[in-house]
Amino acid sequence: MPVAPPVATPGWLQRFSSLDRPARIRLGIGLALFALMVAAAAWFAGRPDYRVLFANLSDKDGGAVVAQLAQMNVPYKYTEGGGAIMVPADRIYDVAPAPGLAGSSQGVGRRV
């Protein structure tokens, strides 16, 4: 008795081409949205979380802090209106207070 050859299951390309045009468009849009969500999640996960280092500083003190941060190669941001200087959360305890601000209660300073 002869044995019939096994029937090959259709590959993903054959399955895709067997879909009608609206179904292919919906599938393409779904894949594009999925890729966009993955890219957005990767982008947000890679951004550092910034915390306030000093707030309500005078222009002179703010300049001293920014100069110290630039010298230490620590990234920083100003909040809206320049009311606070922010640094990445993982670097906040690595930053020593600027000269003249060691006793200030305005900043976080160095962890003891």
mmCIF file of N, CA and C in Angstrom:
data_model
loop_
_atom_site.group_PDB
_atom_site.id
_atom_site.type_symbol
_atom_site.label_atom_id
_atom_site.label_comp_id
_atom_site.label_asym_id
_atom_site.label_seq_id
_atom_site.Cartn_x
_atom_site.Cartn_y
_atom_site.Cartn_z
ATOM 1 N N MET A 1 0.827 -1.153 0.000
ATOM 2 C CA MET A 1 0.000 0.000 0.000
ATOM 3 C C MET A 1 0.890 1.242 0.000
ATOM 4 N N PRO A 2 0.716 2.128 -0.976
ATOM 5 C CA PRO A 2 1.561 3.324 -1.054
ATOM 6 C C PRO A 2 1.182 4.329 0.050
ATOM 7 N N VAL A 3 2.193 5.031 0.532
ATOM 8 C CA VAL A 3 1.996 6.030 1.586
ATOM 9 C C VAL A 3 1.979 7.409 0.935
ATOM 10 N N ALA A 4 0.991 8.207 1.293
ATOM 11 C CA ALA A 4 0.876 9.556 0.729
ATOM 12 C C ALA A 4 1.924 10.456 1.371
ATOM 13 N N PRO A 5 2.517 11.339 0.582
ATOM 14 C CA PRO A 5 3.511 12.255 1.152
ATOM 15 C C PRO A 5 2.813 13.220 2.123
ATOM 16 N N PRO A 6 3.526 13.637 3.147
ATOM 17 C CA PRO A 6 2.914 14.553 4.114
ATOM 18 C C PRO A 6 2.578 15.888 3.453
ATOM 19 N N VAL A 7 1.470 16.436 3.876
ATOM 20 C CA VAL A 7 1.035 17.719 3.337
ATOM 21 C C VAL A 7 1.777 18.825 4.086
ATOM 22 N N ALA A 8 2.418 19.689 3.351
ATOM 23 C CA ALA A 8 3.164 20.777 3.974
ATOM 24 C C ALA A 8 2.195 21.849 4.454
ATOM 25 N N THR A 9 2.430 22.334 5.654
ATOM 26 C CA THR A 9 1.595 23.425 6.150
ATOM 27 C C THR A 9 2.075 24.712 5.506
ATOM 28 N N PRO A 10 1.153 25.608 5.195
ATOM 29 C CA PRO A 10 1.555 26.841 4.531
ATOM 30 C C PRO A 10 2.399 27.706 5.457
ATOM 31 N N GLY A 11 3.412 28.354 4.895
ATOM 32 C CA GLY A 11 4.280 29.233 5.664
ATOM 33 C C GLY A 11 3.595 30.558 5.941
ATOM 34 N N TRP A 12 4.260 31.411 6.695
ATOM 35 C CA TRP A 12 3.670 32.696 7.070
ATOM 36 C C TRP A 12 3.447 33.578 5.854
ATOM 37 N N LEU A 13 4.305 33.468 4.850
ATOM 38 C CA LEU A 13 4.131 34.287 3.647
ATOM 39 C C LEU A 13 2.893 33.839 2.865
ATOM 40 N N GLN A 14 2.681 32.537 2.798
ATOM 41 C CA GLN A 14 1.488 32.042 2.116
ATOM 42 C C GLN A 14 0.222 32.422 2.890
ATOM 43 N N ARG A 15 0.296 32.354 4.213
ATOM 44 C CA ARG A 15 -0.865 32.743 5.025
ATOM 45 C C ARG A 15 -1.158 34.230 4.859
ATOM 46 N N PHE A 16 -0.110 35.046 4.840
ATOM 47 C CA PHE A 16 -0.297 36.492 4.672
ATOM 48 C C PHE A 16 -0.901 36.804 3.307
ATOM 49 N N SER A 17 -0.399 36.153 2.262
ATOM 50 C CA SER A 17 -0.912 36.438 0.920
ATOM 51 C C SER A 17 -2.331 35.903 0.725
ATOM 52 N N SER A 18 -2.745 34.960 1.560
ATOM 53 C CA SER A 18 -4.108 34.451 1.425
ATOM 54 C C SER A 18 -5.145 35.369 2.093
ATOM 55 N N LEU A 19 -4.680 36.334 2.897
ATOM 56 C CA LEU A 19 -5.602 37.281 3.525
ATOM 57 C C LEU A 19 -6.112 38.275 2.491
ATOM 58 N N ASP A 20 -7.315 38.772 2.715
ATOM 59 C CA ASP A 20 -7.826 39.792 1.801
ATOM 60 C C ASP A 20 -7.162 41.142 2.140
ATOM 61 N N ARG A 21 -7.309 42.119 1.253
ATOM 62 C CA ARG A 21 -6.607 43.394 1.378
ATOM 63 C C ARG A 21 -6.905 44.122 2.691
ATOM 64 N N PRO A 22 -8.150 44.271 3.127
ATOM 65 C CA PRO A 22 -8.405 44.953 4.409
ATOM 66 C C PRO A 22 -7.753 44.249 5.609
ATOM 67 N N ALA A 23 -7.725 42.937 5.594
ATOM 68 C CA ALA A 23 -7.101 42.198 6.692
ATOM 69 C C ALA A 23 -5.589 42.431 6.702
ATOM 70 N N ARG A 24 -4.973 42.492 5.522
ATOM 71 C CA ARG A 24 -3.529 42.769 5.454
ATOM 72 C C ARG A 24 -3.227 44.177 5.953
ATOM 73 N N ILE A 25 -4.097 45.134 5.628
ATOM 74 C CA ILE A 25 -3.894 46.513 6.082
ATOM 75 C C ILE A 25 -4.020 46.587 7.607
ATOM 76 N N ARG A 26 -5.040 45.923 8.169
ATOM 77 C CA ARG A 26 -5.201 45.916 9.630
ATOM 78 C C ARG A 26 -4.003 45.257 10.310
ATOM 79 N N LEU A 27 -3.517 44.178 9.734
ATOM 80 C CA LEU A 27 -2.354 43.499 10.298
ATOM 81 C C LEU A 27 -1.121 44.399 10.233
ATOM 82 N N GLY A 28 -0.933 45.088 9.124
ATOM 83 C CA GLY A 28 0.199 46.004 8.993
ATOM 84 C C GLY A 28 0.131 47.158 9.979
ATOM 85 N N ILE A 29 -1.067 47.720 10.155
ATOM 86 C CA ILE A 29 -1.240 48.811 11.120
ATOM 87 C C ILE A 29 -0.988 48.308 12.535
ATOM 88 N N GLY A 30 -1.472 47.117 12.841
ATOM 89 C CA GLY A 30 -1.247 46.540 14.169
ATOM 90 C C GLY A 30 0.228 46.311 14.447
ATOM 91 N N LEU A 31 0.957 45.796 13.458
ATOM 92 C CA LEU A 31 2.393 45.582 13.626
ATOM 93 C C LEU A 31 3.140 46.908 13.773
ATOM 94 N N ALA A 32 2.724 47.925 13.016
ATOM 95 C CA ALA A 32 3.362 49.239 13.118
ATOM 96 C C ALA A 32 3.112 49.852 14.497
ATOM 97 N N LEU A 33 1.890 49.737 15.020
ATOM 98 C CA LEU A 33 1.594 50.253 16.355
ATOM 99 C C LEU A 33 2.376 49.507 17.433
ATOM 100 N N PHE A 34 2.503 48.213 17.274
ATOM 101 C CA PHE A 34 3.288 47.423 18.224
ATOM 102 C C PHE A 34 4.748 47.864 18.217
ATOM 103 N N ALA A 35 5.313 48.057 17.021
ATOM 104 C CA ALA A 35 6.702 48.511 16.921
ATOM 105 C C ALA A 35 6.860 49.901 17.532
ATOM 106 N N LEU A 36 5.879 50.765 17.341
ATOM 107 C CA LEU A 36 5.924 52.109 17.919
ATOM 108 C C LEU A 36 5.882 52.045 19.450
ATOM 109 N N MET A 37 5.051 51.177 20.006
ATOM 110 C CA MET A 37 4.979 51.035 21.462
ATOM 111 C C MET A 37 6.288 50.497 22.036
ATOM 112 N N VAL A 38 6.901 49.542 21.357
ATOM 113 C CA VAL A 38 8.175 48.998 21.824
ATOM 114 C C VAL A 38 9.256 50.077 21.777
ATOM 115 N N ALA A 39 9.290 50.868 20.705
ATOM 116 C CA ALA A 39 10.281 51.941 20.592
ATOM 117 C C ALA A 39 10.053 53.006 21.656
ATOM 118 N N ALA A 40 8.810 53.369 21.927
ATOM 119 C CA ALA A 40 8.515 54.370 22.952
ATOM 120 C C ALA A 40 8.895 53.855 24.341
ATOM 121 N N ALA A 41 8.632 52.601 24.619
ATOM 122 C CA ALA A 41 9.004 52.029 25.914
ATOM 123 C C ALA A 41 10.518 52.015 26.092
ATOM 124 N N ALA A 42 11.243 51.677 25.033
ATOM 125 C CA ALA A 42 12.705 51.680 25.112
ATOM 126 C C ALA A 42 13.233 53.097 25.307
ATOM 127 N N TRP A 43 12.613 54.075 24.653
ATOM 128 C CA TRP A 43 13.066 55.453 24.776
ATOM 129 C C TRP A 43 12.817 55.975 26.189
ATOM 130 N N PHE A 44 11.631 55.711 26.746
ATOM 131 C CA PHE A 44 11.331 56.188 28.092
ATOM 132 C C PHE A 44 12.153 55.451 29.146
ATOM 133 N N ALA A 45 12.465 54.202 28.922
ATOM 134 C CA ALA A 45 13.261 53.444 29.886
ATOM 135 C C ALA A 45 14.703 53.929 29.913
ATOM 136 N N GLY A 46 15.187 54.458 28.819
ATOM 137 C CA GLY A 46 16.566 54.923 28.742
ATOM 138 C C GLY A 46 16.784 56.324 29.268
ATOM 139 N N ARG A 47 15.717 57.073 29.520
ATOM 140 C CA ARG A 47 15.853 58.437 30.018
ATOM 141 C C ARG A 47 16.059 58.426 31.522
ATOM 142 N N PRO A 48 17.032 59.197 32.022
ATOM 143 C CA PRO A 48 17.237 59.218 33.467
ATOM 144 C C PRO A 48 16.141 60.003 34.178
ATOM 145 N N ASP A 49 15.889 59.633 35.409
ATOM 146 C CA ASP A 49 14.925 60.320 36.252
ATOM 147 C C ASP A 49 15.668 61.455 36.959
ATOM 148 N N TYR A 50 15.232 62.693 36.757
ATOM 149 C CA TYR A 50 15.895 63.845 37.357
ATOM 150 C C TYR A 50 15.246 64.211 38.684
ATOM 151 N N ARG A 51 16.077 64.580 39.675
ATOM 152 C CA ARG A 51 15.627 65.005 40.998
ATOM 153 C C ARG A 51 16.201 66.393 41.301
ATOM 154 N N VAL A 52 15.528 67.131 42.175
ATOM 155 C CA VAL A 52 15.968 68.474 42.540
ATOM 156 C C VAL A 52 17.205 68.378 43.422
ATOM 157 N N LEU A 53 18.249 69.085 43.028
ATOM 158 C CA LEU A 53 19.467 69.172 43.820
ATOM 159 C C LEU A 53 19.424 70.430 44.685
ATOM 160 N N PHE A 54 19.135 71.570 44.070
ATOM 161 C CA PHE A 54 18.998 72.836 44.786
ATOM 162 C C PHE A 54 17.782 73.576 44.259
ATOM 163 N N ALA A 55 17.116 74.285 45.143
ATOM 164 C CA ALA A 55 15.960 75.096 44.756
ATOM 165 C C ALA A 55 16.104 76.481 45.372
ATOM 166 N N ASN A 56 15.507 77.480 44.717
ATOM 167 C CA ASN A 56 15.468 78.859 45.209
ATOM 168 C C ASN A 56 16.851 79.437 45.463
ATOM 169 N N LEU A 57 17.763 79.226 44.540
ATOM 170 C CA LEU A 57 19.113 79.773 44.663
ATOM 171 C C LEU A 57 19.172 81.160 44.040
ATOM 172 N N SER A 58 20.086 81.979 44.559
ATOM 173 C CA SER A 58 20.335 83.259 43.908
ATOM 174 C C SER A 58 21.095 82.990 42.612
ATOM 175 N N ASP A 59 21.187 84.006 41.768
ATOM 176 C CA ASP A 59 21.904 83.839 40.502
ATOM 177 C C ASP A 59 23.371 83.498 40.746
ATOM 178 N N LYS A 60 23.978 84.119 41.746
ATOM 179 C CA LYS A 60 25.390 83.862 42.053
ATOM 180 C C LYS A 60 25.581 82.415 42.499
ATOM 181 N N ASP A 61 24.748 81.966 43.437
ATOM 182 C CA ASP A 61 24.860 80.593 43.925
ATOM 183 C C ASP A 61 24.522 79.583 42.835
ATOM 184 N N GLY A 62 23.511 79.889 42.025
ATOM 185 C CA GLY A 62 23.155 79.001 40.916
ATOM 186 C C GLY A 62 24.291 78.867 39.921
ATOM 187 N N GLY A 63 24.986 79.977 39.658
ATOM 188 C CA GLY A 63 26.147 79.926 38.758
ATOM 189 C C GLY A 63 27.254 79.066 39.326
ATOM 190 N N ALA A 64 27.477 79.158 40.659
ATOM 191 C CA ALA A 64 28.510 78.336 41.292
ATOM 192 C C ALA A 64 28.159 76.854 41.203
ATOM 193 N N VAL A 65 26.893 76.534 41.407
ATOM 194 C CA VAL A 65 26.453 75.131 41.338
ATOM 195 C C VAL A 65 26.607 74.606 39.915
ATOM 196 N N VAL A 66 26.182 75.390 38.934
ATOM 197 C CA VAL A 66 26.281 74.959 37.538
ATOM 198 C C VAL A 66 27.746 74.785 37.132
ATOM 199 N N ALA A 67 28.617 75.687 37.591
ATOM 200 C CA ALA A 67 30.044 75.548 37.281
ATOM 201 C C ALA A 67 30.610 74.268 37.885
ATOM 202 N N GLN A 68 30.208 73.968 39.119
ATOM 203 C CA GLN A 68 30.668 72.739 39.775
ATOM 204 C C GLN A 68 30.160 71.504 39.026
ATOM 205 N N LEU A 69 28.895 71.524 38.626
ATOM 206 C CA LEU A 69 28.331 70.382 37.892
ATOM 207 C C LEU A 69 29.023 70.201 36.546
ATOM 208 N N ALA A 70 29.298 71.294 35.857
ATOM 209 C CA ALA A 70 29.982 71.202 34.562
ATOM 210 C C ALA A 70 31.389 70.651 34.742
ATOM 211 N N GLN A 71 32.079 71.073 35.807
ATOM 212 C CA GLN A 71 33.435 70.587 36.071
ATOM 213 C C GLN A 71 33.430 69.084 36.366
ATOM 214 N N MET A 72 32.367 68.610 37.030
ATOM 215 C CA MET A 72 32.266 67.197 37.384
ATOM 216 C C MET A 72 31.628 66.357 36.279
ATOM 217 N N ASN A 73 31.280 66.986 35.139
ATOM 218 C CA ASN A 73 30.626 66.300 34.021
ATOM 219 C C ASN A 73 29.319 65.628 34.434
ATOM 220 N N VAL A 74 28.545 66.323 35.273
ATOM 221 C CA VAL A 74 27.243 65.830 35.707
ATOM 222 C C VAL A 74 26.183 66.553 34.883
ATOM 223 N N PRO A 75 25.308 65.830 34.185
ATOM 224 C CA PRO A 75 24.245 66.503 33.431
ATOM 225 C C PRO A 75 23.265 67.160 34.394
ATOM 226 N N TYR A 76 22.704 68.273 33.971
ATOM 227 C CA TYR A 76 21.755 68.983 34.816
ATOM 228 C C TYR A 76 20.693 69.636 33.960
ATOM 229 N N LYS A 77 19.591 70.017 34.613
ATOM 230 C CA LYS A 77 18.489 70.712 33.953
ATOM 231 C C LYS A 77 18.013 71.816 34.879
ATOM 232 N N TYR A 78 17.438 72.839 34.276
ATOM 233 C CA TYR A 78 16.734 73.867 35.035
ATOM 234 C C TYR A 78 15.250 73.563 34.954
ATOM 235 N N THR A 79 14.536 73.807 36.035
ATOM 236 C CA THR A 79 13.089 73.680 35.970
ATOM 237 C C THR A 79 12.525 74.929 35.304
ATOM 238 N N GLU A 80 11.263 74.907 34.990
ATOM 239 C CA GLU A 80 10.614 76.056 34.361
ATOM 240 C C GLU A 80 10.791 77.284 35.235
ATOM 241 N N GLY A 81 11.243 78.379 34.651
ATOM 242 C CA GLY A 81 11.451 79.609 35.404
ATOM 243 C C GLY A 81 12.773 79.642 36.144
ATOM 244 N N GLY A 82 13.602 78.608 36.038
ATOM 245 C CA GLY A 82 14.907 78.587 36.693
ATOM 246 C C GLY A 82 14.836 78.482 38.207
ATOM 247 N N GLY A 83 13.747 77.932 38.737
ATOM 248 C CA GLY A 83 13.593 77.853 40.183
ATOM 249 C C GLY A 83 14.391 76.752 40.845
ATOM 250 N N ALA A 84 14.838 75.761 40.112
ATOM 251 C CA ALA A 84 15.562 74.640 40.710
ATOM 252 C C ALA A 84 16.547 74.061 39.698
ATOM 253 N N ILE A 85 17.612 73.480 40.237
ATOM 254 C CA ILE A 85 18.591 72.764 39.421
ATOM 255 C C ILE A 85 18.391 71.291 39.701
ATOM 256 N N MET A 86 18.234 70.513 38.627
ATOM 257 C CA MET A 86 17.954 69.085 38.761
ATOM 258 C C MET A 86 19.097 68.274 38.155
ATOM 259 N N VAL A 87 19.401 67.130 38.768
ATOM 260 C CA VAL A 87 20.414 66.202 38.277
ATOM 261 C C VAL A 87 19.797 64.807 38.223
ATOM 262 N N PRO A 88 20.420 63.873 37.479
ATOM 263 C CA PRO A 88 19.878 62.505 37.458
ATOM 264 C C PRO A 88 19.828 61.916 38.866
ATOM 265 N N ALA A 89 18.787 61.166 39.149
ATOM 266 C CA ALA A 89 18.564 60.621 40.488
ATOM 267 C C ALA A 89 19.712 59.732 40.943
ATOM 268 N N ASP A 90 20.342 59.018 40.037
ATOM 269 C CA ASP A 90 21.434 58.132 40.437
ATOM 270 C C ASP A 90 22.724 58.887 40.732
ATOM 271 N N ARG A 91 22.795 60.180 40.413
ATOM 272 C CA ARG A 91 24.001 60.982 40.664
ATOM 273 C C ARG A 91 23.792 62.012 41.765
ATOM 274 N N ILE A 92 22.617 62.073 42.359
ATOM 275 C CA ILE A 92 22.307 63.172 43.278
ATOM 276 C C ILE A 92 23.185 63.153 44.522
ATOM 277 N N TYR A 93 23.576 61.989 45.021
ATOM 278 C CA TYR A 93 24.412 61.927 46.211
ATOM 279 C C TYR A 93 25.900 61.972 45.884
ATOM 280 N N ASP A 94 26.253 61.944 44.605
ATOM 281 C CA ASP A 94 27.648 62.071 44.193
ATOM 282 C C ASP A 94 28.082 63.524 44.124
ATOM 283 N N VAL A 95 27.122 64.437 44.142
ATOM 284 C CA VAL A 95 27.399 65.848 43.941
ATOM 285 C C VAL A 95 27.539 66.518 45.301
ATOM 286 N N ALA A 96 28.707 67.125 45.551
ATOM 287 C CA ALA A 96 28.922 67.860 46.806
ATOM 288 C C ALA A 96 28.291 69.233 46.684
ATOM 289 N N PRO A 97 27.859 69.834 47.793
ATOM 290 C CA PRO A 97 27.314 71.191 47.734
ATOM 291 C C PRO A 97 28.371 72.169 47.234
ATOM 292 N N ALA A 98 27.921 73.190 46.570
ATOM 293 C CA ALA A 98 28.828 74.210 46.048
ATOM 294 C C ALA A 98 29.444 74.980 47.208
ATOM 295 N N PRO A 99 30.624 75.585 46.997
ATOM 296 C CA PRO A 99 31.258 76.366 48.066
ATOM 297 C C PRO A 99 30.302 77.441 48.567
ATOM 298 N N GLY A 100 30.242 77.609 49.885
ATOM 299 C CA GLY A 100 29.364 78.594 50.483
ATOM 300 C C GLY A 100 27.962 78.078 50.734
ATOM 301 N N LEU A 101 27.650 76.878 50.250
ATOM 302 C CA LEU A 101 26.317 76.315 50.437
ATOM 303 C C LEU A 101 26.344 75.064 51.297
ATOM 304 N N ALA A 102 27.468 74.777 51.916
ATOM 305 C CA ALA A 102 27.606 73.531 52.660
ATOM 306 C C ALA A 102 26.594 73.418 53.787
ATOM 307 N N GLY A 103 26.266 74.514 54.435
ATOM 308 C CA GLY A 103 25.310 74.465 55.526
ATOM 309 C C GLY A 103 23.893 74.779 55.082
ATOM 310 N N SER A 104 23.686 74.901 53.785
ATOM 311 C CA SER A 104 22.383 75.306 53.274
ATOM 312 C C SER A 104 21.383 74.174 53.375
ATOM 313 N N SER A 105 20.163 74.527 53.725
ATOM 314 C CA SER A 105 19.106 73.516 53.769
ATOM 315 C C SER A 105 18.364 73.462 52.446
ATOM 316 N N GLN A 106 18.855 74.190 51.443
ATOM 317 C CA GLN A 106 18.163 74.235 50.164
ATOM 318 C C GLN A 106 18.502 73.054 49.281
ATOM 319 N N GLY A 107 19.573 72.364 49.551
ATOM 320 C CA GLY A 107 19.983 71.285 48.671
ATOM 321 C C GLY A 107 20.092 69.969 49.410
ATOM 322 N N VAL A 108 20.309 68.936 48.646
ATOM 323 C CA VAL A 108 20.417 67.613 49.209
ATOM 324 C C VAL A 108 21.820 67.387 49.752
ATOM 325 N N GLY A 109 22.829 67.818 48.996
ATOM 326 C CA GLY A 109 24.214 67.650 49.446
ATOM 327 C C GLY A 109 24.675 66.231 49.333
ATOM 328 N N ARG A 110 25.637 65.880 50.145
ATOM 329 C CA ARG A 110 26.271 64.561 50.087
ATOM 330 C C ARG A 110 25.732 63.679 51.199
ATOM 331 N N ARG A 111 25.507 62.418 50.901
ATOM 332 C CA ARG A 111 25.003 61.469 51.887
ATOM 333 C C ARG A 111 26.126 61.112 52.866
ATOM 334 N N VAL A 112 25.796 61.051 54.125
ATOM 335 C CA VAL A 112 26.800 60.753 55.157
ATOM 336 C C VAL A 112 26.663 59.321 55.578
#
